[in-house]
mmCIF file of C-alpha atoms in Angstrom:
data_model
loop_
_atom_site.group_PDB
_atom_site.id
_atom_site.type_symbol
_atom_site.label_atom_id
_atom_site.label_comp_id
_atom_site.label_asym_id
_atom_site.label_seq_id
_atom_site.Cartn_x
_atom_site.Cartn_y
_atom_site.Cartn_z
ATOM 1 C CA MET A 1 -117.628 259.800 -0.142
ATOM 2 C CA LYS A 2 -113.939 258.848 0.071
ATOM 3 C CA LYS A 3 -113.807 260.075 3.680
ATOM 4 C CA PHE A 4 -116.880 257.982 4.527
ATOM 5 C CA ILE A 5 -115.284 254.826 3.046
ATOM 6 C CA ALA A 6 -112.016 255.565 4.875
ATOM 7 C CA VAL A 7 -113.863 255.957 8.193
ATOM 8 C CA ILE A 8 -115.799 252.699 7.626
ATOM 9 C CA LEU A 9 -112.568 250.896 6.719
ATOM 10 C CA LEU A 10 -110.813 252.286 9.791
ATOM 11 C CA LEU A 11 -113.699 251.200 12.043
ATOM 12 C CA ALA A 12 -113.701 247.725 10.489
ATOM 13 C CA ILE A 13 -109.950 247.309 11.051
ATOM 14 C CA THR A 14 -110.250 248.559 14.637
ATOM 15 C CA GLY A 15 -113.180 246.224 15.296
ATOM 16 C CA TYR A 16 -111.248 243.279 13.862
ATOM 17 C CA GLY A 17 -108.268 244.112 16.105
ATOM 18 C CA ILE A 18 -110.453 244.263 19.203
ATOM 19 C CA TRP A 19 -112.166 240.996 18.274
ATOM 20 C CA ASN A 20 -108.776 239.277 17.796
ATOM 21 C CA ALA A 21 -107.527 240.551 21.160
ATOM 22 C CA LEU A 22 -110.627 239.254 22.935
ATOM 23 C CA ALA A 23 -110.437 235.905 21.149
ATOM 24 C CA ALA A 24 -106.771 235.517 22.124
ATOM 25 C CA GLU A 25 -107.670 236.165 25.768
ATOM 26 C CA LYS A 26 -110.264 233.386 25.682
ATOM 27 C CA ALA A 27 -107.957 230.861 24.002
ATOM 28 C CA LYS A 28 -105.965 229.894 27.083
ATOM 29 C CA GLU A 29 -103.217 227.329 27.031
ATOM 30 C CA VAL A 30 -103.791 223.858 28.473
ATOM 31 C CA GLY A 31 -101.319 223.190 31.272
ATOM 32 C CA LEU A 32 -100.760 222.814 35.005
ATOM 33 C CA SER A 33 -100.044 226.421 35.959
ATOM 34 C CA VAL A 34 -102.539 228.806 37.500
ATOM 35 C CA GLY A 35 -104.326 230.475 34.580
ATOM 36 C CA ASN A 36 -104.030 227.439 32.289
ATOM 37 C CA VAL A 37 -106.984 225.345 31.197
ATOM 38 C CA ALA A 38 -106.852 222.149 33.264
ATOM 39 C CA PRO A 39 -105.906 219.089 31.201
ATOM 40 C CA ASP A 40 -108.934 216.872 30.648
ATOM 41 C CA PHE A 41 -108.986 213.220 31.642
ATOM 42 C CA SER A 42 -111.481 210.394 31.742
ATOM 43 C CA LEU A 43 -111.625 207.762 34.491
ATOM 44 C CA ARG A 44 -114.146 205.339 35.956
ATOM 45 C CA THR A 45 -115.716 205.822 39.359
ATOM 46 C CA LEU A 46 -115.952 203.127 42.018
ATOM 47 C CA ASP A 47 -119.398 202.218 40.696
ATOM 48 C CA GLY A 48 -118.120 201.934 37.102
ATOM 49 C CA GLN A 49 -119.434 205.235 35.721
ATOM 50 C CA ALA A 50 -117.223 207.130 33.261
ATOM 51 C CA VAL A 51 -116.330 210.621 34.462
ATOM 52 C CA ARG A 52 -114.432 213.328 32.597
ATOM 53 C CA LEU A 53 -113.068 216.458 34.190
ATOM 54 C CA SER A 54 -114.700 218.439 31.376
ATOM 55 C CA ASP A 55 -118.095 217.083 32.545
ATOM 56 C CA PHE A 56 -117.864 219.647 35.342
ATOM 57 C CA ARG A 57 -117.576 222.708 33.076
ATOM 58 C CA GLY A 58 -120.025 225.379 34.116
ATOM 59 C CA LYS A 59 -119.385 224.711 37.812
ATOM 60 C CA PRO A 60 -116.202 225.224 39.851
ATOM 61 C CA VAL A 61 -114.558 221.966 40.892
ATOM 62 C CA ILE A 62 -111.988 220.786 43.398
ATOM 63 C CA VAL A 63 -109.949 217.897 42.000
ATOM 64 C CA ASN A 64 -108.193 216.050 44.811
ATOM 65 C CA PHE A 65 -105.502 213.386 44.246
ATOM 66 C CA TRP A 66 -105.168 210.914 47.132
ATOM 67 C CA THR A 67 -104.598 207.356 48.400
ATOM 68 C CA THR A 68 -105.895 205.412 51.398
ATOM 69 C CA TRP A 69 -102.452 204.883 52.954
ATOM 70 C CA CYS A 70 -101.670 208.613 53.081
ATOM 71 C CA PRO A 71 -102.154 210.035 56.629
ATOM 72 C CA PRO A 72 -102.749 213.651 55.418
ATOM 73 C CA CYS A 73 -105.318 212.312 52.918
ATOM 74 C CA LYS A 74 -107.140 210.525 55.724
ATOM 75 C CA LYS A 75 -107.050 213.700 57.794
ATOM 76 C CA GLU A 76 -108.663 215.896 55.105
ATOM 77 C CA MET A 77 -111.403 213.499 53.976
ATOM 78 C CA PRO A 78 -113.890 214.289 56.771
ATOM 79 C CA ASP A 79 -113.492 218.007 55.955
ATOM 80 C CA MET A 80 -113.957 217.276 52.251
ATOM 81 C CA GLU A 81 -117.166 215.405 53.003
ATOM 82 C CA LYS A 82 -118.355 218.275 55.204
ATOM 83 C CA PHE A 83 -117.516 220.768 52.418
ATOM 84 C CA TYR A 84 -119.266 218.637 49.801
ATOM 85 C CA LYS A 85 -122.424 218.376 51.885
ATOM 86 C CA ALA A 86 -122.485 222.141 52.450
ATOM 87 C CA TYR A 87 -121.513 223.331 48.949
ATOM 88 C CA HIS A 88 -122.218 220.538 46.428
ATOM 89 C CA SER A 89 -124.806 222.675 44.647
ATOM 90 C CA GLU A 90 -122.173 225.379 44.061
ATOM 91 C CA VAL A 91 -118.864 223.504 43.764
ATOM 92 C CA ALA A 92 -118.179 220.022 42.421
ATOM 93 C CA LEU A 93 -115.697 217.748 44.139
ATOM 94 C CA LEU A 94 -113.860 214.958 42.357
ATOM 95 C CA ALA A 95 -111.542 212.729 44.350
ATOM 96 C CA VAL A 96 -109.016 210.957 42.124
ATOM 97 C CA HIS A 97 -107.858 207.840 43.923
ATOM 98 C CA LEU A 98 -104.361 206.916 42.754
ATOM 99 C CA THR A 99 -105.311 203.272 42.452
ATOM 100 C CA SER A 100 -102.013 202.463 40.721
ATOM 101 C CA GLN A 101 -100.370 203.313 44.074
ATOM 102 C CA ASP A 102 -103.045 201.565 46.172
ATOM 103 C CA THR A 103 -105.893 199.131 45.463
ATOM 104 C CA ARG A 104 -109.503 199.351 44.359
ATOM 105 C CA GLU A 105 -110.530 197.313 47.412
ATOM 106 C CA ASN A 106 -108.802 199.780 49.760
ATOM 107 C CA ALA A 107 -110.573 202.682 48.038
ATOM 108 C CA LYS A 108 -113.935 200.958 48.331
ATOM 109 C CA SER A 109 -113.420 200.211 52.042
ATOM 110 C CA PHE A 110 -112.192 203.756 52.687
ATOM 111 C CA VAL A 111 -115.215 205.330 50.981
ATOM 112 C CA SER A 112 -117.513 203.123 53.041
ATOM 113 C CA GLU A 113 -115.698 203.735 56.329
ATOM 114 C CA TYR A 114 -115.543 207.520 55.864
ATOM 115 C CA GLN A 115 -119.053 207.645 54.354
ATOM 116 C CA ILE A 116 -117.842 209.581 51.311
ATOM 117 C CA SER A 117 -120.726 210.789 49.134
ATOM 118 C CA PHE A 118 -118.784 212.711 46.469
ATOM 119 C CA PRO A 119 -117.498 211.042 43.278
ATOM 120 C CA VAL A 120 -114.331 208.956 43.596
ATOM 121 C CA ALA A 121 -112.571 208.228 40.305
ATOM 122 C CA LEU A 122 -110.027 205.415 40.068
ATOM 123 C CA ASP A 123 -106.719 206.176 38.360
ATOM 124 C CA GLU A 124 -105.711 202.562 37.805
ATOM 125 C CA LYS A 125 -103.300 203.149 34.917
ATOM 126 C CA LYS A 126 -101.541 206.317 36.159
ATOM 127 C CA LYS A 127 -103.233 208.469 33.474
ATOM 128 C CA ALA A 128 -104.170 211.390 35.725
ATOM 129 C CA LEU A 129 -101.107 210.859 37.944
ATOM 130 C CA LYS A 130 -98.806 211.386 34.960
ATOM 131 C CA LEU A 131 -100.952 214.042 33.280
ATOM 132 C CA TYR A 132 -100.962 216.182 36.438
ATOM 133 C CA GLN A 133 -97.382 215.246 37.409
ATOM 134 C CA ILE A 134 -98.493 214.384 40.945
ATOM 135 C CA GLN A 135 -95.533 213.937 43.273
ATOM 136 C CA THR A 136 -97.014 214.813 46.655
ATOM 137 C CA ILE A 137 -100.349 213.655 47.987
ATOM 138 C CA PRO A 138 -102.775 214.977 48.677
ATOM 139 C CA THR A 139 -102.661 217.572 45.917
ATOM 140 C CA SER A 140 -105.753 219.538 44.957
ATOM 141 C CA TYR A 141 -106.595 221.851 42.100
ATOM 142 C CA ILE A 142 -109.279 224.522 42.302
ATOM 143 C CA ILE A 143 -110.714 224.883 38.795
ATOM 144 C CA ASP A 144 -113.199 227.593 37.829
ATOM 145 C CA ARG A 145 -116.418 227.118 35.855
ATOM 146 C CA ASP A 146 -114.510 227.683 32.568
ATOM 147 C CA GLY A 147 -112.036 224.877 33.313
ATOM 148 C CA VAL A 148 -109.188 227.233 34.247
ATOM 149 C CA ILE A 149 -106.868 226.354 37.137
ATOM 150 C CA ARG A 150 -107.130 229.031 39.816
ATOM 151 C CA ARG A 151 -105.170 227.395 42.657
ATOM 152 C CA LYS A 152 -102.974 224.394 43.326
ATOM 153 C CA ILE A 153 -102.781 223.197 46.908
ATOM 154 C CA VAL A 154 -100.149 220.656 47.931
ATOM 155 C CA GLY A 155 -100.949 218.977 51.221
ATOM 156 C CA PRO A 156 -104.180 218.503 53.143
ATOM 157 C CA MET A 157 -106.886 221.152 53.211
ATOM 158 C CA THR A 158 -109.189 221.997 56.072
ATOM 159 C CA TYR A 159 -112.872 222.773 55.659
ATOM 160 C CA LYS A 160 -112.097 226.453 56.201
ATOM 161 C CA GLN A 161 -109.409 226.409 53.483
ATOM 162 C CA MET A 162 -111.834 224.796 51.020
ATOM 163 C CA VAL A 163 -114.472 227.418 51.746
ATOM 164 C CA GLU A 164 -111.950 230.254 51.358
ATOM 165 C CA ALA A 165 -110.282 228.769 48.240
ATOM 166 C CA THR A 166 -113.592 228.493 46.410
ATOM 167 C CA ALA A 167 -115.361 231.633 47.717
ATOM 168 C CA GLU A 168 -114.799 233.829 44.662
ATOM 169 C CA PHE A 169 -115.831 231.055 42.254
ATOM 170 C CA ARG A 170 -119.089 230.251 44.057
ATOM 171 C CA LYS A 171 -120.569 233.665 43.277
#
């Protein structure tokens, strides 16, 4: 009987250790490095809707920081629209307009001119700019369905790069 209790106790301790190890793996740190959980933020879109990054959990997302006066931003927007039209059911796209560095009116005109159909959030008070320590634009983050940063891309992306950067997360 003592051996039976010892075996049960040993199994319970082993099970607890395995459970703790798995729980620690899931509890990732919030931060800006690849492998960190992306910091959450809440902004308003051009049409006044509140949007949180965490609203996209369950679906991979590209978060793109940009302005209208940035030539590389202008260059990548048609490819972003093309990507969004092709993959919106598999990957979300959130464009964060750094309105504190530009204007709401410029963003609105830009979205109309480029016929942007994906969500454009306005960072009017530098919340996301500071939170993500954005220094170069455009900067994009590829975030998986669990909210974990998988890639950071500084500079403009092409359609092909977007497809390749999100391929493993679209499965």
